[in-house]
Short mmCIF file of C-alpha atoms and ligand atoms in Angstrom, two decimals:
data_model
loop_
_atom_site.label_atom_id
_atom_site.label_comp_id
_atom_site.label_asym_id
_atom_site.label_seq_id
_atom_site.Cartn_x
_atom_site.Cartn_y
_atom_site.Cartn_z
CA MET A 1 125.98 92.43 37.34
CA LYS A 2 123.85 90.35 34.93
CA LYS A 3 120.64 91.81 33.58
CA VAL A 4 117.39 89.89 33.03
CA LEU A 5 114.60 91.56 31.05
CA SER A 6 111.05 90.18 31.43
CA VAL A 7 108.28 91.03 29.00
CA VAL A 8 104.64 91.66 29.87
CA GLY A 9 102.00 92.66 27.33
CA ALA A 10 98.48 91.60 28.18
CA ARG A 11 96.44 90.97 31.28
CA PRO A 12 97.35 87.29 31.80
CA ASN A 13 101.09 88.10 31.72
CA PHE A 14 101.32 90.31 34.80
CA MET A 15 100.66 87.62 37.41
CA LYS A 16 103.20 85.32 35.74
CA VAL A 17 106.04 87.86 35.92
CA ALA A 18 105.32 89.45 39.33
CA PRO A 19 106.68 86.47 41.36
CA LEU A 20 109.82 86.35 39.21
CA HIS A 21 110.48 90.01 39.94
CA ARG A 22 109.91 89.57 43.66
CA THR A 23 112.19 86.53 43.79
CA PHE A 24 115.03 88.16 41.86
CA VAL A 25 114.90 91.18 44.17
CA ALA A 26 114.69 89.16 47.39
CA GLN A 27 116.95 86.21 46.64
CA HIS A 28 119.31 87.18 43.80
CA PRO A 29 120.81 90.61 44.45
CA GLU A 30 123.49 89.74 41.89
CA ILE A 31 120.85 90.04 39.15
CA GLU A 32 119.29 93.25 37.86
CA HIS A 33 115.73 92.42 36.83
CA GLN A 34 113.82 94.83 34.60
CA ILE A 35 110.30 94.70 33.20
CA CYS A 36 109.30 95.77 29.69
CA HIS A 37 105.55 96.37 29.15
CA THR A 38 104.61 96.31 25.48
CA GLY A 39 101.28 98.09 26.09
CA GLN A 40 99.27 95.42 24.22
CA HIS A 41 96.75 95.97 26.98
CA TYR A 42 96.59 99.67 27.79
CA ASP A 43 93.25 100.11 29.56
CA PRO A 44 94.06 100.93 33.25
CA ARG A 45 91.64 98.19 34.32
CA MET A 46 93.44 95.65 32.11
CA SER A 47 96.94 96.75 33.10
CA ASP A 48 97.75 99.27 35.87
CA ALA A 49 95.38 97.60 38.32
CA PHE A 50 97.50 94.45 38.09
CA PHE A 51 100.78 96.24 38.75
CA ASN A 52 99.27 97.72 41.92
CA ASP A 53 97.68 94.50 43.15
CA LEU A 54 100.81 92.46 42.54
CA ASP A 55 103.19 95.06 44.03
CA MET A 56 105.12 95.29 40.77
CA PRO A 57 107.32 98.33 40.12
CA ALA A 58 106.55 100.55 37.15
CA PRO A 59 108.05 98.96 34.05
CA ALA A 60 111.55 100.12 33.07
CA TYR A 61 110.33 100.25 29.44
CA PHE A 62 106.83 100.90 28.10
CA LEU A 63 106.31 100.39 24.36
CA GLY A 64 102.72 101.68 24.05
CA VAL A 65 101.83 99.49 21.07
CA GLY A 66 98.06 99.22 21.77
CA SER A 67 95.53 97.33 19.67
CA GLY A 68 95.51 96.44 15.99
CA SER A 69 95.36 93.44 13.69
CA HIS A 70 97.56 90.53 14.72
CA ALA A 71 100.21 91.49 12.18
CA GLU A 72 100.13 95.17 13.14
CA GLN A 73 100.31 94.48 16.86
CA THR A 74 103.05 91.85 16.54
CA ALA A 75 105.09 94.00 14.17
CA ARG A 76 104.84 97.11 16.35
CA VAL A 77 106.03 95.17 19.39
CA MET A 78 108.97 93.80 17.41
CA VAL A 79 110.11 97.18 16.15
CA GLU A 80 109.93 98.78 19.59
CA PHE A 81 111.34 95.81 21.50
CA GLU A 82 114.37 95.64 19.22
CA LYS A 83 115.26 99.20 20.29
CA VAL A 84 114.90 98.21 23.96
CA CYS A 85 117.14 95.17 23.56
CA LEU A 86 119.82 97.20 21.80
CA GLU A 87 119.74 99.85 24.53
CA ALA A 88 119.32 97.61 27.60
CA LYS A 89 121.62 94.80 26.40
CA PRO A 90 120.01 92.13 28.62
CA ASP A 91 121.87 88.89 29.32
CA CYS A 92 118.61 87.04 28.84
CA VAL A 93 114.96 87.77 28.05
CA ILE A 94 112.00 86.10 29.75
CA VAL A 95 108.69 85.82 27.91
CA VAL A 96 105.55 84.29 29.44
CA GLY A 97 102.32 82.76 28.17
CA ASP A 98 100.98 82.89 24.65
CA VAL A 99 99.89 86.41 23.71
CA ASN A 100 101.05 88.34 20.66
CA SER A 101 103.67 90.17 22.73
CA THR A 102 105.17 86.78 23.68
CA ILE A 103 105.97 85.68 20.14
CA ALA A 104 106.91 89.21 19.02
CA CYS A 105 109.57 89.59 21.71
CA THR A 106 110.84 86.02 21.31
CA LEU A 107 111.40 86.57 17.57
CA THR A 108 113.18 89.84 18.26
CA ALA A 109 115.43 88.59 21.06
CA ALA A 110 116.30 85.28 19.39
CA LYS A 111 117.48 87.09 16.25
CA LEU A 112 119.67 89.35 18.38
CA HIS A 113 121.17 86.14 19.85
CA ILE A 114 119.93 86.99 23.34
CA PRO A 115 119.18 83.80 25.32
CA THR A 116 115.39 83.66 25.52
CA ILE A 117 113.39 81.82 28.14
CA HIS A 118 109.75 80.84 27.76
CA VAL A 119 107.82 80.49 31.01
CA GLU A 120 104.63 78.39 30.61
CA ALA A 121 106.09 76.55 27.61
CA GLY A 122 104.84 73.38 25.96
CA LEU A 123 101.09 73.93 26.35
CA ARG A 124 99.08 72.94 23.27
CA SER A 125 95.38 73.09 22.42
CA PHE A 126 96.09 71.46 19.02
CA ASP A 127 93.70 74.04 17.56
CA ARG A 128 95.58 76.25 15.13
CA THR A 129 92.60 78.55 14.63
CA MET A 130 93.45 80.01 18.07
CA PRO A 131 95.98 82.83 17.69
CA GLU A 132 97.51 81.74 21.00
CA GLU A 133 98.28 78.26 19.63
CA ILE A 134 100.37 79.75 16.82
CA ASN A 135 102.11 81.94 19.39
CA ARG A 136 102.87 78.90 21.60
CA ILE A 137 104.25 76.72 18.82
CA ALA A 138 106.39 79.47 17.32
CA THR A 139 107.71 80.70 20.68
CA ASP A 140 108.74 77.22 21.84
CA ALA A 141 110.37 76.45 18.51
CA ILE A 142 112.86 79.32 18.71
CA CYS A 143 113.39 80.06 22.40
CA ASP A 144 116.49 78.73 24.18
CA TYR A 145 114.96 77.44 27.43
CA CYS A 146 111.50 76.14 28.26
CA PHE A 147 109.99 76.29 31.75
CA VAL A 148 106.92 74.11 32.05
CA THR A 149 103.84 74.13 34.31
CA GLU A 150 102.37 70.65 33.77
CA GLN A 151 103.36 67.21 32.49
CA SER A 152 101.52 67.66 29.16
CA GLY A 153 103.93 70.51 28.39
CA MET A 154 106.92 68.22 28.94
CA ASP A 155 105.35 65.59 26.69
CA ASN A 156 104.51 68.09 23.93
CA LEU A 157 108.02 69.55 23.89
CA ALA A 158 109.58 66.07 23.80
CA HIS A 159 107.25 65.16 20.94
CA ASP A 160 108.37 68.28 19.04
CA GLY A 161 112.02 67.31 19.55
CA TYR A 162 112.82 70.18 21.92
CA PRO A 163 116.10 69.39 23.77
CA ALA A 164 115.39 67.77 27.14
CA GLU A 165 118.43 69.42 28.75
CA ARG A 166 116.86 72.85 28.14
CA THR A 167 113.39 71.88 29.41
CA PHE A 168 112.52 72.32 33.10
CA PHE A 169 109.35 71.26 34.90
CA VAL A 170 109.05 74.01 37.52
CA GLY A 171 105.38 74.52 38.37
CA ASN A 172 103.22 77.55 37.78
CA THR A 173 104.12 81.17 38.54
CA MET A 174 100.47 82.14 38.09
CA ILE A 175 99.77 80.05 41.19
CA ASP A 176 102.64 81.76 43.04
CA SER A 177 100.73 85.01 42.49
CA LEU A 178 97.45 83.47 43.58
CA MET A 179 98.97 82.34 46.88
CA TYR A 180 100.65 85.71 47.37
CA ALA A 181 97.42 87.66 46.84
CA LEU A 182 94.94 85.37 48.58
CA PRO A 183 95.20 87.09 52.00
CA LYS A 184 94.42 90.43 50.31
CA ALA A 185 91.52 88.82 48.43
CA GLU A 186 90.10 87.59 51.77
CA GLN A 187 89.87 91.26 52.84
CA SER A 188 88.18 92.41 49.63
CA GLY A 189 84.58 93.57 49.89
CA VAL A 190 83.79 93.02 46.23
CA VAL A 191 81.18 90.29 46.78
CA GLN A 192 79.26 92.49 49.24
CA GLU A 193 79.59 95.49 46.87
CA CYS A 194 77.74 93.44 44.25
CA GLY A 195 74.98 92.90 46.84
CA LEU A 196 75.78 89.17 47.03
CA THR A 197 76.88 86.58 49.57
CA PRO A 198 79.62 83.96 49.15
CA LYS A 199 78.66 80.89 47.07
CA SER A 200 75.35 82.45 45.99
CA TYR A 201 76.43 83.40 42.47
CA VAL A 202 78.09 82.15 39.30
CA LEU A 203 81.12 84.04 37.95
CA MET A 204 81.32 84.38 34.19
CA THR A 205 84.03 85.58 31.80
CA LEU A 206 84.07 85.54 28.00
CA HIS A 207 86.55 87.03 25.59
CA ARG A 208 87.81 84.36 23.12
CA PRO A 209 87.28 85.43 19.50
CA SER A 210 85.57 82.07 18.83
CA ASN A 211 82.88 82.92 21.42
CA VAL A 212 82.49 86.69 21.16
CA ASP A 213 83.34 87.72 17.60
CA ASP A 214 80.47 85.78 15.98
CA PRO A 215 77.18 87.56 16.88
CA GLN A 216 75.16 84.31 16.71
CA GLN A 217 77.49 82.47 19.08
CA LEU A 218 77.57 85.44 21.44
CA ALA A 219 73.74 85.72 21.40
CA MET A 220 73.43 81.98 22.15
CA LEU A 221 75.78 82.26 25.12
CA LEU A 222 73.93 85.28 26.48
CA ASP A 223 70.62 83.36 26.16
CA VAL A 224 72.09 80.56 28.26
CA PHE A 225 73.30 83.01 30.92
CA GLU A 226 69.86 84.59 30.94
CA GLU A 227 68.36 81.17 31.73
CA LEU A 228 70.93 80.56 34.44
CA SER A 229 70.02 83.89 36.03
CA SER A 230 66.59 82.50 36.92
CA GLN A 231 68.39 80.17 39.37
CA ARG A 232 71.53 82.05 40.39
CA ASP A 233 72.90 85.56 40.29
CA VAL A 234 75.52 85.88 37.59
CA VAL A 235 78.55 88.16 37.97
CA PHE A 236 79.99 89.06 34.58
CA PRO A 237 83.12 91.27 34.52
CA ILE A 238 83.17 92.25 30.91
CA HIS A 239 86.30 92.32 28.72
CA PRO A 240 86.49 95.39 26.41
CA ARG A 241 86.42 93.16 23.33
CA THR A 242 83.21 91.47 24.52
CA ARG A 243 81.56 94.77 25.49
CA LYS A 244 82.32 96.23 22.07
CA ASN A 245 80.82 93.20 20.31
CA MET A 246 77.73 93.19 22.54
CA GLU A 247 77.17 96.87 21.80
CA GLN A 248 77.63 96.41 18.06
CA SER A 249 75.21 93.51 17.83
CA GLY A 250 72.60 95.19 20.06
CA LEU A 251 72.92 92.58 22.83
CA LEU A 252 74.20 94.82 25.59
CA ALA A 253 70.95 96.57 26.54
CA ARG A 254 69.04 93.34 27.24
CA THR A 255 71.78 91.94 29.42
CA GLU A 256 72.11 95.26 31.25
CA ALA A 257 68.37 95.23 31.94
CA ASN A 258 68.52 91.87 33.75
CA PRO A 259 68.90 92.63 37.49
CA ARG A 260 70.37 89.19 38.24
CA ILE A 261 73.18 89.55 35.71
CA HIS A 262 75.72 91.87 37.35
CA LEU A 263 77.63 93.34 34.41
CA ILE A 264 80.72 94.91 35.94
CA GLU A 265 83.92 96.41 34.59
CA PRO A 266 87.06 94.25 34.21
CA GLN A 267 88.30 93.70 37.76
CA GLY A 268 91.78 94.05 39.21
CA TYR A 269 93.63 90.94 40.24
CA VAL A 270 92.74 90.86 43.95
CA ARG A 271 89.05 91.63 43.43
CA PHE A 272 88.76 89.03 40.69
CA LEU A 273 90.46 86.46 42.91
CA ALA A 274 87.91 87.20 45.63
CA LEU A 275 85.07 86.79 43.11
CA MET A 276 86.47 83.41 41.99
CA LYS A 277 87.07 82.09 45.47
CA ASN A 278 83.54 82.92 46.61
CA ALA A 279 81.71 81.77 43.47
CA ASP A 280 79.44 78.75 43.54
CA PHE A 281 81.01 77.88 40.21
CA VAL A 282 82.74 79.63 37.31
CA MET A 283 82.00 79.62 33.59
CA THR A 284 84.76 80.89 31.35
CA ASP A 285 86.69 80.64 28.11
CA SER A 286 89.91 81.91 29.68
CA GLY A 287 93.15 79.97 29.92
CA GLY A 288 94.40 81.01 33.33
CA ILE A 289 91.06 80.85 35.12
CA GLN A 290 91.01 77.08 34.51
CA GLU A 291 94.19 76.88 36.60
CA GLU A 292 93.15 79.32 39.31
CA THR A 293 89.79 77.61 39.96
CA THR A 294 91.57 74.26 40.15
CA VAL A 295 93.79 75.55 42.96
CA LEU A 296 90.86 77.25 44.70
CA GLY A 297 88.79 74.05 44.45
CA VAL A 298 85.95 75.91 42.72
CA PRO A 299 84.12 74.07 39.91
CA CYS A 300 84.83 75.53 36.46
CA LEU A 301 83.01 74.99 33.17
CA THR A 302 85.31 75.93 30.30
CA LEU A 303 83.27 76.83 27.22
CA ARG A 304 85.73 75.80 24.54
CA THR A 305 86.33 72.91 22.17
CA THR A 306 89.85 72.31 23.51
CA THR A 307 92.09 73.13 26.45
CA GLU A 308 95.84 73.61 26.41
CA ARG A 309 95.81 72.94 30.18
CA PRO A 310 94.60 69.32 30.39
CA VAL A 311 95.84 68.79 33.95
CA THR A 312 93.05 71.08 35.14
CA VAL A 313 90.58 68.52 33.75
CA SER A 314 92.43 65.31 34.71
CA LEU A 315 93.31 66.43 38.26
CA GLY A 316 91.51 69.70 38.87
CA THR A 317 87.95 70.99 39.04
CA ASN A 318 87.75 71.99 35.39
CA ILE A 319 85.24 70.49 32.95
CA LEU A 320 85.61 71.17 29.25
CA ILE A 321 82.23 71.87 27.64
CA GLN A 322 81.70 72.12 23.89
CA PRO A 323 80.38 75.67 23.46
CA ASN A 324 76.93 74.84 22.12
CA GLY A 325 73.63 75.49 23.87
CA LYS A 326 72.75 71.83 24.52
CA GLU A 327 76.02 70.85 26.17
CA ILE A 328 76.33 74.03 28.22
CA ARG A 329 72.77 73.66 29.56
CA GLU A 330 73.38 70.01 30.48
CA ALA A 331 76.63 70.82 32.29
CA MET A 332 75.07 73.78 34.10
CA ASN A 333 72.11 71.71 35.26
CA ALA A 334 74.41 68.93 36.43
CA LEU A 335 76.34 71.42 38.56
CA LEU A 336 73.12 72.85 39.98
CA THR A 337 71.57 69.50 40.87
CA GLN A 338 74.23 66.79 41.25
CA PRO A 339 77.31 66.10 43.40
CA ARG A 340 80.39 67.82 42.04
CA LYS A 341 83.75 66.61 40.86
CA LYS A 342 86.42 66.80 43.57
CA GLY A 343 89.76 68.01 42.31
CA THR A 344 93.35 67.95 43.53
CA VAL A 345 96.13 70.49 43.04
CA PRO A 346 98.56 69.53 40.23
CA PRO A 347 102.23 68.72 41.04
CA LEU A 348 104.47 71.69 41.86
CA TRP A 349 101.64 74.23 41.91
CA ASP A 350 102.86 75.12 45.37
CA GLY A 351 103.69 78.83 45.21
CA LYS A 352 107.41 78.21 44.68
CA ALA A 353 107.71 78.07 40.89
CA ALA A 354 109.47 81.46 40.66
CA GLU A 355 112.10 80.33 43.17
CA ARG A 356 112.86 77.29 41.02
CA ILE A 357 112.98 79.35 37.83
CA CYS A 358 115.27 82.07 39.24
CA GLU A 359 117.60 79.42 40.64
CA ILE A 360 117.89 77.68 37.26
CA ILE A 361 118.40 80.99 35.47
CA THR A 362 121.24 82.02 37.75
CA THR A 363 122.95 78.62 37.88
CA THR A 364 122.38 77.41 34.29
CA VAL A 365 121.28 80.11 31.84
CA LEU A 366 123.59 82.87 33.10
CA ALA A 367 126.42 80.63 34.35
C1 UD1 B 401 94.59 88.99 24.49
C2 UD1 B 401 95.33 87.69 24.17
C3 UD1 B 401 94.59 86.52 24.79
C4 UD1 B 401 94.36 86.75 26.28
C5 UD1 B 401 93.64 88.06 26.46
C6 UD1 B 401 93.36 88.37 27.91
C7 UD1 B 401 96.48 87.60 21.98
C8 UD1 B 401 96.42 87.03 20.62
N1 UD1 B 401 95.36 87.46 22.72
O1 UD1 B 401 93.31 88.93 23.87
O2 UD1 B 401 95.36 85.34 24.62
O3 UD1 B 401 93.60 85.68 26.80
O4 UD1 B 401 94.45 89.10 25.89
O5 UD1 B 401 92.60 89.54 28.02
O6 UD1 B 401 97.49 88.14 22.36
N2 UD1 B 401 91.01 96.37 24.23
C9 UD1 B 401 90.72 97.46 25.01
N3 UD1 B 401 91.58 97.79 26.02
C10 UD1 B 401 92.71 97.08 26.27
C11 UD1 B 401 93.00 95.97 25.45
C12 UD1 B 401 92.15 95.62 24.46
O7 UD1 B 401 89.72 98.13 24.81
O8 UD1 B 401 93.46 97.42 27.21
C13 UD1 B 401 90.07 95.97 23.16
C14 UD1 B 401 90.41 96.56 21.83
O9 UD1 B 401 89.23 96.84 21.18
C15 UD1 B 401 91.13 95.43 21.14
C16 UD1 B 401 90.43 94.21 21.70
O10 UD1 B 401 90.09 94.57 23.03
O11 UD1 B 401 91.05 95.54 19.76
C17 UD1 B 401 91.26 92.97 21.71
O12 UD1 B 401 92.52 93.20 22.35
P1 UD1 B 401 93.78 92.28 21.97
O13 UD1 B 401 94.97 92.69 22.80
O14 UD1 B 401 93.95 92.23 20.50
O15 UD1 B 401 93.33 90.82 22.38
P2 UD1 B 401 92.47 90.24 23.58
O16 UD1 B 401 91.16 89.83 23.07
O17 UD1 B 401 92.50 91.15 24.78
#
């Protein structure tokens, strides 16, 4: 029996691996699929809640690395993951996305000569000040197979000289999870719990270092949200990094005091999906939310200078907004007063990406 070991580390990884696990179990009994959780995210609301919502089994390996500087976190994952690889002896390793755990495990596995597969490969923001961009470039450069979600990823890998015969355009496992969980999200009472009705509120998330680590930038964004709250309720599930920075710069109390800004804890997957689906529009600096809102057909303003997911802008409902007060206010007012962009769902975002990936792994990678 061949063994496949998938790595998860941080919140956006769980929904990318869950469909792979389900598909291996249901359709490939000849494969033993195990999950290794690095523990980069350790807060139950950032981790356990996702395992439950996505019906994932407890990980076979938990590395418990926690937070730290980039070098500390990456190094700790490498040291611990090397032990796992030596013990588990997987026939291949799957890494997903662009977090520190992704590059750490790719470096480790590649040097142990274990075939390494990157799911969600080829994405580029072309902004090397983003830690994720370094993780993407480095992971793609040394992994053995690239599985790609959108055409820009194929183009970027070709441009970098990555071998075409090891590049596969398969669609988006994050969307597989969305389709899997949508019926549960329909049953969720989270919107009512917030005292709101569908389409009456704006959903907000912020956690990128470029938006939340600089107190001036963070204060500017909170001012804009305050203005928005005079027209719409704002639901703001708050990432631990953002909460910490708001506390430290004295911005938390004012936001907490505003009754139309609903500051809530980080939500589990199903509840967050329900909040997205029922939002009038979404404002975010996340990567994955750009994709999820595109599939849900909900307008999304992405408060960043770049996006590594351009198909969400060219085909989807996403609009990239330079994160300064003037441009955000203009975009917000346009959404509140003018007809909205109609989007379409990008090619192969059909809920079947994991099936394609598992098929290629069994017939090509492990053949
Ligand atoms: C990480 C990813 C980012 C992803 C995001 C989703 C990297 C470089 N960044 O960013 O790409 O979009 O996850 O959330 O891998 N913290 C907690 N509890 C937790 C996790 C973190 O309190 O469970 C706090 C800690 O104070 C920590 C800080 O959040 O220092 C940042 O965590 P970290 O894992 O370094 O990066 P994220 O900002 O979460």
